[in-house]
């Protein structure tokens, strides 16, 4: 999704939110951002079952918490933060019973989750993992997230800092963003070293 498409989607979600039609706002968000978020979770989890559980938990949490969203960041940034937290929770609580949304709370959410998971899995199976993807898998999990958010998802540094570090005052976010830029350079150096070891670079 390019920047113009994201801007249109953000505007659609905000319009439904401002009209207090939170169900429609959540549906629009899950349909619009769901595929990239589910792909993000699969890439981080390296396990479709855990990623699927995390995505279902993310959708349920989004549905419940959307009315409390304060729009201090883009909706997309907030969604990535929420998805990342749910992945950690799914990994930590695997096998435990979790409260799911009941049909009366959100009758369409289960169908949306299934729709997004099916279409995203089909898309991912058509993609070929290149050698650099394999190299990135050797990095620390937080470094992989940093690369995904900055390179693959084209997030601004302030938004990357918010996803990785949570909701903080502006000055703290700026400090975190500066630290992440330095860390990003170290991660790139590490990737180059791995590529040379693998014979992909001279």
PDB file of N, CA and C in Angstrom, residues 118-174:
ATOM      1  N   UNK A 118      -6.767 -15.990   5.271  1.00  0.00           N
ATOM      2  CA  UNK A 118      -6.763 -16.816   4.053  1.00  0.00           C
ATOM      3  C   UNK A 118      -6.102 -16.091   2.892  1.00  0.00           C
ATOM      4  N   UNK A 119      -6.505 -14.844   2.650  1.00  0.00           N
ATOM      5  CA  UNK A 119      -5.944 -14.118   1.503  1.00  0.00           C
ATOM      6  C   UNK A 119      -4.465 -13.809   1.703  1.00  0.00           C
ATOM      7  N   UNK A 120      -4.078 -13.501   2.941  1.00  0.00           N
ATOM      8  CA  UNK A 120      -2.670 -13.187   3.199  1.00  0.00           C
ATOM      9  C   UNK A 120      -1.797 -14.418   3.054  1.00  0.00           C
ATOM     10  N   UNK A 121      -2.240 -15.555   3.558  1.00  0.00           N
ATOM     11  CA  UNK A 121      -1.461 -16.788   3.435  1.00  0.00           C
ATOM     12  C   UNK A 121      -1.265 -17.164   1.972  1.00  0.00           C
ATOM     13  N   UNK A 122      -2.317 -16.994   1.171  1.00  0.00           N
ATOM     14  CA  UNK A 122      -2.195 -17.305  -0.257  1.00  0.00           C
ATOM     15  C   UNK A 122      -1.158 -16.403  -0.917  1.00  0.00           C
ATOM     16  N   UNK A 123      -1.168 -15.128  -0.549  1.00  0.00           N
ATOM     17  CA  UNK A 123      -0.215 -14.180  -1.121  1.00  0.00           C
ATOM     18  C   UNK A 123       1.218 -14.523  -0.704  1.00  0.00           C
ATOM     19  N   UNK A 124       1.398 -14.824   0.589  1.00  0.00           N
ATOM     20  CA  UNK A 124       2.740 -15.103   1.083  1.00  0.00           C
ATOM     21  C   UNK A 124       3.329 -16.359   0.458  1.00  0.00           C
ATOM     22  N   UNK A 125       2.474 -17.330   0.156  1.00  0.00           N
ATOM     23  CA  UNK A 125       2.982 -18.570  -0.443  1.00  0.00           C
ATOM     24  C   UNK A 125       3.470 -18.362  -1.869  1.00  0.00           C
ATOM     25  N   UNK A 126       3.044 -17.272  -2.522  1.00  0.00           N
ATOM     26  CA  UNK A 126       3.492 -17.010  -3.883  1.00  0.00           C
ATOM     27  C   UNK A 126       4.813 -16.251  -3.911  1.00  0.00           C
ATOM     28  N   UNK A 127       5.258 -15.750  -2.738  1.00  0.00           N
ATOM     29  CA  UNK A 127       6.494 -14.983  -2.672  1.00  0.00           C
ATOM     30  C   UNK A 127       7.679 -15.918  -2.409  1.00  0.00           C
ATOM     31  N   UNK A 128       8.788 -15.615  -3.057  1.00  0.00           N
ATOM     32  CA  UNK A 128       9.992 -16.414  -2.857  1.00  0.00           C
ATOM     33  C   UNK A 128      10.903 -15.697  -1.876  1.00  0.00           C
ATOM     34  N   UNK A 129      11.336 -16.410  -0.843  1.00  0.00           N
ATOM     35  CA  UNK A 129      12.268 -15.831   0.116  1.00  0.00           C
ATOM     36  C   UNK A 129      13.631 -15.695  -0.536  1.00  0.00           C
ATOM     37  N   UNK A 130      14.163 -14.485  -0.584  1.00  0.00           N
ATOM     38  CA  UNK A 130      15.481 -14.330  -1.179  1.00  0.00           C
ATOM     39  C   UNK A 130      16.563 -14.539  -0.118  1.00  0.00           C
ATOM     40  N   UNK A 131      17.802 -14.513  -0.584  1.00  0.00           N
ATOM     41  CA  UNK A 131      18.920 -14.800   0.311  1.00  0.00           C
ATOM     42  C   UNK A 131      19.014 -13.789   1.444  1.00  0.00           C
ATOM     43  N   UNK A 132      18.682 -12.521   1.156  1.00  0.00           N
ATOM     44  CA  UNK A 132      18.781 -11.508   2.201  1.00  0.00           C
ATOM     45  C   UNK A 132      17.712 -11.693   3.272  1.00  0.00           C
ATOM     46  N   UNK A 133      16.565 -12.238   2.906  1.00  0.00           N
ATOM     47  CA  UNK A 133      15.544 -12.552   3.909  1.00  0.00           C
ATOM     48  C   UNK A 133      16.068 -13.603   4.880  1.00  0.00           C
ATOM     49  N   UNK A 134      16.801 -14.570   4.329  1.00  0.00           N
ATOM     50  CA  UNK A 134      17.381 -15.604   5.184  1.00  0.00           C
ATOM     51  C   UNK A 134      18.421 -15.002   6.128  1.00  0.00           C
ATOM     52  N   UNK A 135      19.183 -14.039   5.617  1.00  0.00           N
ATOM     53  CA  UNK A 135      20.184 -13.393   6.465  1.00  0.00           C
ATOM     54  C   UNK A 135      19.517 -12.598   7.587  1.00  0.00           C
ATOM     55  N   UNK A 136      18.439 -11.903   7.253  1.00  0.00           N
ATOM     56  CA  UNK A 136      17.748 -11.098   8.267  1.00  0.00           C
ATOM     57  C   UNK A 136      17.213 -11.966   9.395  1.00  0.00           C
ATOM     58  N   UNK A 137      16.861 -13.210   9.065  1.00  0.00           N
ATOM     59  CA  UNK A 137      16.339 -14.121  10.083  1.00  0.00           C
ATOM     60  C   UNK A 137      17.394 -14.464  11.135  1.00  0.00           C
ATOM     61  N   UNK A 138      18.671 -14.193  10.829  1.00  0.00           N
ATOM     62  CA  UNK A 138      19.741 -14.471  11.791  1.00  0.00           C
ATOM     63  C   UNK A 138      19.923 -13.346  12.804  1.00  0.00           C
ATOM     64  N   UNK A 139      19.268 -12.223  12.587  1.00  0.00           N
ATOM     65  CA  UNK A 139      19.395 -11.086  13.495  1.00  0.00           C
ATOM     66  C   UNK A 139      18.566 -11.293  14.754  1.00  0.00           C
ATOM     67  N   UNK A 140      18.850 -10.486  15.782  1.00  0.00           N
ATOM     68  CA  UNK A 140      18.041 -10.507  17.000  1.00  0.00           C
ATOM     69  C   UNK A 140      16.605 -10.091  16.651  1.00  0.00           C
ATOM     70  N   UNK A 141      15.600 -10.621  17.368  1.00  0.00           N
ATOM     71  CA  UNK A 141      14.202 -10.298  17.048  1.00  0.00           C
ATOM     72  C   UNK A 141      13.902  -8.804  16.980  1.00  0.00           C
ATOM     73  N   UNK A 142      14.418  -8.025  17.949  1.00  0.00           N
ATOM     74  CA  UNK A 142      14.141  -6.579  17.926  1.00  0.00           C
ATOM     75  C   UNK A 142      14.795  -5.897  16.732  1.00  0.00           C
ATOM     76  N   UNK A 143      15.955  -6.417  16.299  1.00  0.00           N
ATOM     77  CA  UNK A 143      16.603  -5.852  15.111  1.00  0.00           C
ATOM     78  C   UNK A 143      15.816  -6.201  13.852  1.00  0.00           C
ATOM     79  N   UNK A 144      15.222  -7.387  13.828  1.00  0.00           N
ATOM     80  CA  UNK A 144      14.367  -7.750  12.696  1.00  0.00           C
ATOM     81  C   UNK A 144      13.152  -6.829  12.625  1.00  0.00           C
ATOM     82  N   UNK A 145      12.549  -6.554  13.787  1.00  0.00           N
ATOM     83  CA  UNK A 145      11.390  -5.659  13.827  1.00  0.00           C
ATOM     84  C   UNK A 145      11.788  -4.271  13.331  1.00  0.00           C
ATOM     85  N   UNK A 146      12.939  -3.800  13.775  1.00  0.00           N
ATOM     86  CA  UNK A 146      13.428  -2.488  13.353  1.00  0.00           C
ATOM     87  C   UNK A 146      13.549  -2.418  11.833  1.00  0.00           C
ATOM     88  N   UNK A 147      14.142  -3.438  11.224  1.00  0.00           N
ATOM     89  CA  UNK A 147      14.284  -3.461   9.767  1.00  0.00           C
ATOM     90  C   UNK A 147      12.929  -3.513   9.068  1.00  0.00           C
ATOM     91  N   UNK A 148      12.040  -4.347   9.567  1.00  0.00           N
ATOM     92  CA  UNK A 148      10.721  -4.477   8.945  1.00  0.00           C
ATOM     93  C   UNK A 148       9.993  -3.139   8.967  1.00  0.00           C
ATOM     94  N   UNK A 149       9.972  -2.489  10.127  1.00  0.00           N
ATOM     95  CA  UNK A 149       9.220  -1.234  10.250  1.00  0.00           C
ATOM     96  C   UNK A 149       9.827  -0.114   9.413  1.00  0.00           C
ATOM     97  N   UNK A 150      11.142  -0.017   9.444  1.00  0.00           N
ATOM     98  CA  UNK A 150      11.797   1.096   8.743  1.00  0.00           C
ATOM     99  C   UNK A 150      11.937   0.845   7.242  1.00  0.00           C
ATOM    100  N   UNK A 151      12.347  -0.380   6.857  1.00  0.00           N
ATOM    101  CA  UNK A 151      12.631  -0.663   5.449  1.00  0.00           C
ATOM    102  C   UNK A 151      11.388  -1.175   4.724  1.00  0.00           C
ATOM    103  N   UNK A 152      10.793  -2.234   5.250  1.00  0.00           N
ATOM    104  CA  UNK A 152       9.660  -2.852   4.553  1.00  0.00           C
ATOM    105  C   UNK A 152       8.389  -2.007   4.650  1.00  0.00           C
ATOM    106  N   UNK A 153       8.131  -1.446   5.842  1.00  0.00           N
ATOM    107  CA  UNK A 153       6.885  -0.701   6.050  1.00  0.00           C
ATOM    108  C   UNK A 153       7.054   0.808   5.885  1.00  0.00           C
ATOM    109  N   UNK A 154       8.293   1.265   5.672  1.00  0.00           N
ATOM    110  CA  UNK A 154       8.577   2.675   5.376  1.00  0.00           C
ATOM    111  C   UNK A 154       8.027   3.620   6.443  1.00  0.00           C
ATOM    112  N   UNK A 155       8.207   3.264   7.708  1.00  0.00           N
ATOM    113  CA  UNK A 155       7.722   4.107   8.803  1.00  0.00           C
ATOM    114  C   UNK A 155       8.714   5.217   9.115  1.00  0.00           C
ATOM    115  N   UNK A 156       8.184   6.351   9.520  1.00  0.00           N
ATOM    116  CA  UNK A 156       9.022   7.438  10.019  1.00  0.00           C
ATOM    117  C   UNK A 156       9.678   6.988  11.326  1.00  0.00           C
ATOM    118  N   UNK A 157      10.846   7.569  11.649  1.00  0.00           N
ATOM    119  CA  UNK A 157      11.575   7.163  12.848  1.00  0.00           C
ATOM    120  C   UNK A 157      10.754   7.371  14.115  1.00  0.00           C
ATOM    121  N   UNK A 158       9.998   8.445  14.174  1.00  0.00           N
ATOM    122  CA  UNK A 158       9.172   8.698  15.359  1.00  0.00           C
ATOM    123  C   UNK A 158       8.134   7.588  15.549  1.00  0.00           C
ATOM    124  N   UNK A 159       7.559   7.112  14.429  1.00  0.00           N
ATOM    125  CA  UNK A 159       6.571   6.037  14.521  1.00  0.00           C
ATOM    126  C   UNK A 159       7.223   4.710  14.888  1.00  0.00           C
ATOM    127  N   UNK A 160       8.422   4.462  14.358  1.00  0.00           N
ATOM    128  CA  UNK A 160       9.160   3.256  14.737  1.00  0.00           C
ATOM    129  C   UNK A 160       9.419   3.272  16.244  1.00  0.00           C
ATOM    130  N   UNK A 161       9.830   4.428  16.752  1.00  0.00           N
ATOM    131  CA  UNK A 161      10.089   4.562  18.193  1.00  0.00           C
ATOM    132  C   UNK A 161       8.832   4.302  19.004  1.00  0.00           C
ATOM    133  N   UNK A 162       7.688   4.761  18.495  1.00  0.00           N
ATOM    134  CA  UNK A 162       6.430   4.558  19.220  1.00  0.00           C
ATOM    135  C   UNK A 162       6.037   3.075  19.241  1.00  0.00           C
ATOM    136  N   UNK A 163       6.209   2.392  18.103  1.00  0.00           N
ATOM    137  CA  UNK A 163       5.872   0.967  18.045  1.00  0.00           C
ATOM    138  C   UNK A 163       6.780   0.162  18.972  1.00  0.00           C
ATOM    139  N   UNK A 164       8.068   0.478  18.967  1.00  0.00           N
ATOM    140  CA  UNK A 164       9.020  -0.299  19.754  1.00  0.00           C
ATOM    141  C   UNK A 164       9.051   0.095  21.224  1.00  0.00           C
ATOM    142  N   UNK A 165       8.746   1.366  21.504  1.00  0.00           N
ATOM    143  CA  UNK A 165       8.910   1.830  22.881  1.00  0.00           C
ATOM    144  C   UNK A 165       7.654   2.258  23.592  1.00  0.00           C
ATOM    145  N   UNK A 166       6.536   2.294  22.898  1.00  0.00           N
ATOM    146  CA  UNK A 166       5.286   2.670  23.552  1.00  0.00           C
ATOM    147  C   UNK A 166       5.002   4.155  23.485  1.00  0.00           C
ATOM    148  N   UNK A 167       3.915   4.534  24.120  1.00  0.00           N
ATOM    149  CA  UNK A 167       3.440   5.918  24.102  1.00  0.00           C
ATOM    150  C   UNK A 167       4.242   6.742  25.109  1.00  0.00           C
ATOM    151  N   UNK A 168       5.027   7.683  24.622  1.00  0.00           N
ATOM    152  CA  UNK A 168       5.885   8.503  25.480  1.00  0.00           C
ATOM    153  C   UNK A 168       5.734   9.969  25.103  1.00  0.00           C
ATOM    154  N   UNK A 169       6.186  10.875  25.968  1.00  0.00           N
ATOM    155  CA  UNK A 169       6.190  12.301  25.608  1.00  0.00           C
ATOM    156  C   UNK A 169       7.057  12.552  24.372  1.00  0.00           C
ATOM    157  N   UNK A 170       6.780  13.655  23.700  1.00  0.00           N
ATOM    158  CA  UNK A 170       7.458  13.967  22.431  1.00  0.00           C
ATOM    159  C   UNK A 170       8.983  13.955  22.564  1.00  0.00           C
ATOM    160  N   UNK A 171       9.507  14.563  23.637  1.00  0.00           N
ATOM    161  CA  UNK A 171      10.967  14.634  23.799  1.00  0.00           C
ATOM    162  C   UNK A 171      11.576  13.243  23.933  1.00  0.00           C
ATOM    163  N   UNK A 172      10.902  12.356  24.674  1.00  0.00           N
ATOM    164  CA  UNK A 172      11.408  10.993  24.843  1.00  0.00           C
ATOM    165  C   UNK A 172      11.364  10.234  23.528  1.00  0.00           C
ATOM    166  N   UNK A 173      10.311  10.453  22.742  1.00  0.00           N
ATOM    167  CA  UNK A 173      10.218   9.798  21.436  1.00  0.00           C
ATOM    168  C   UNK A 173      11.341  10.252  20.516  1.00  0.00           C
ATOM    169  N   UNK A 174      11.672  11.539  20.565  1.00  0.00           N
ATOM    170  CA  UNK A 174      12.770  12.045  19.732  1.00  0.00           C
ATOM    171  C   UNK A 174      14.096  11.409  20.131  1.00  0.00           C
TER     172      UNK A 174
END
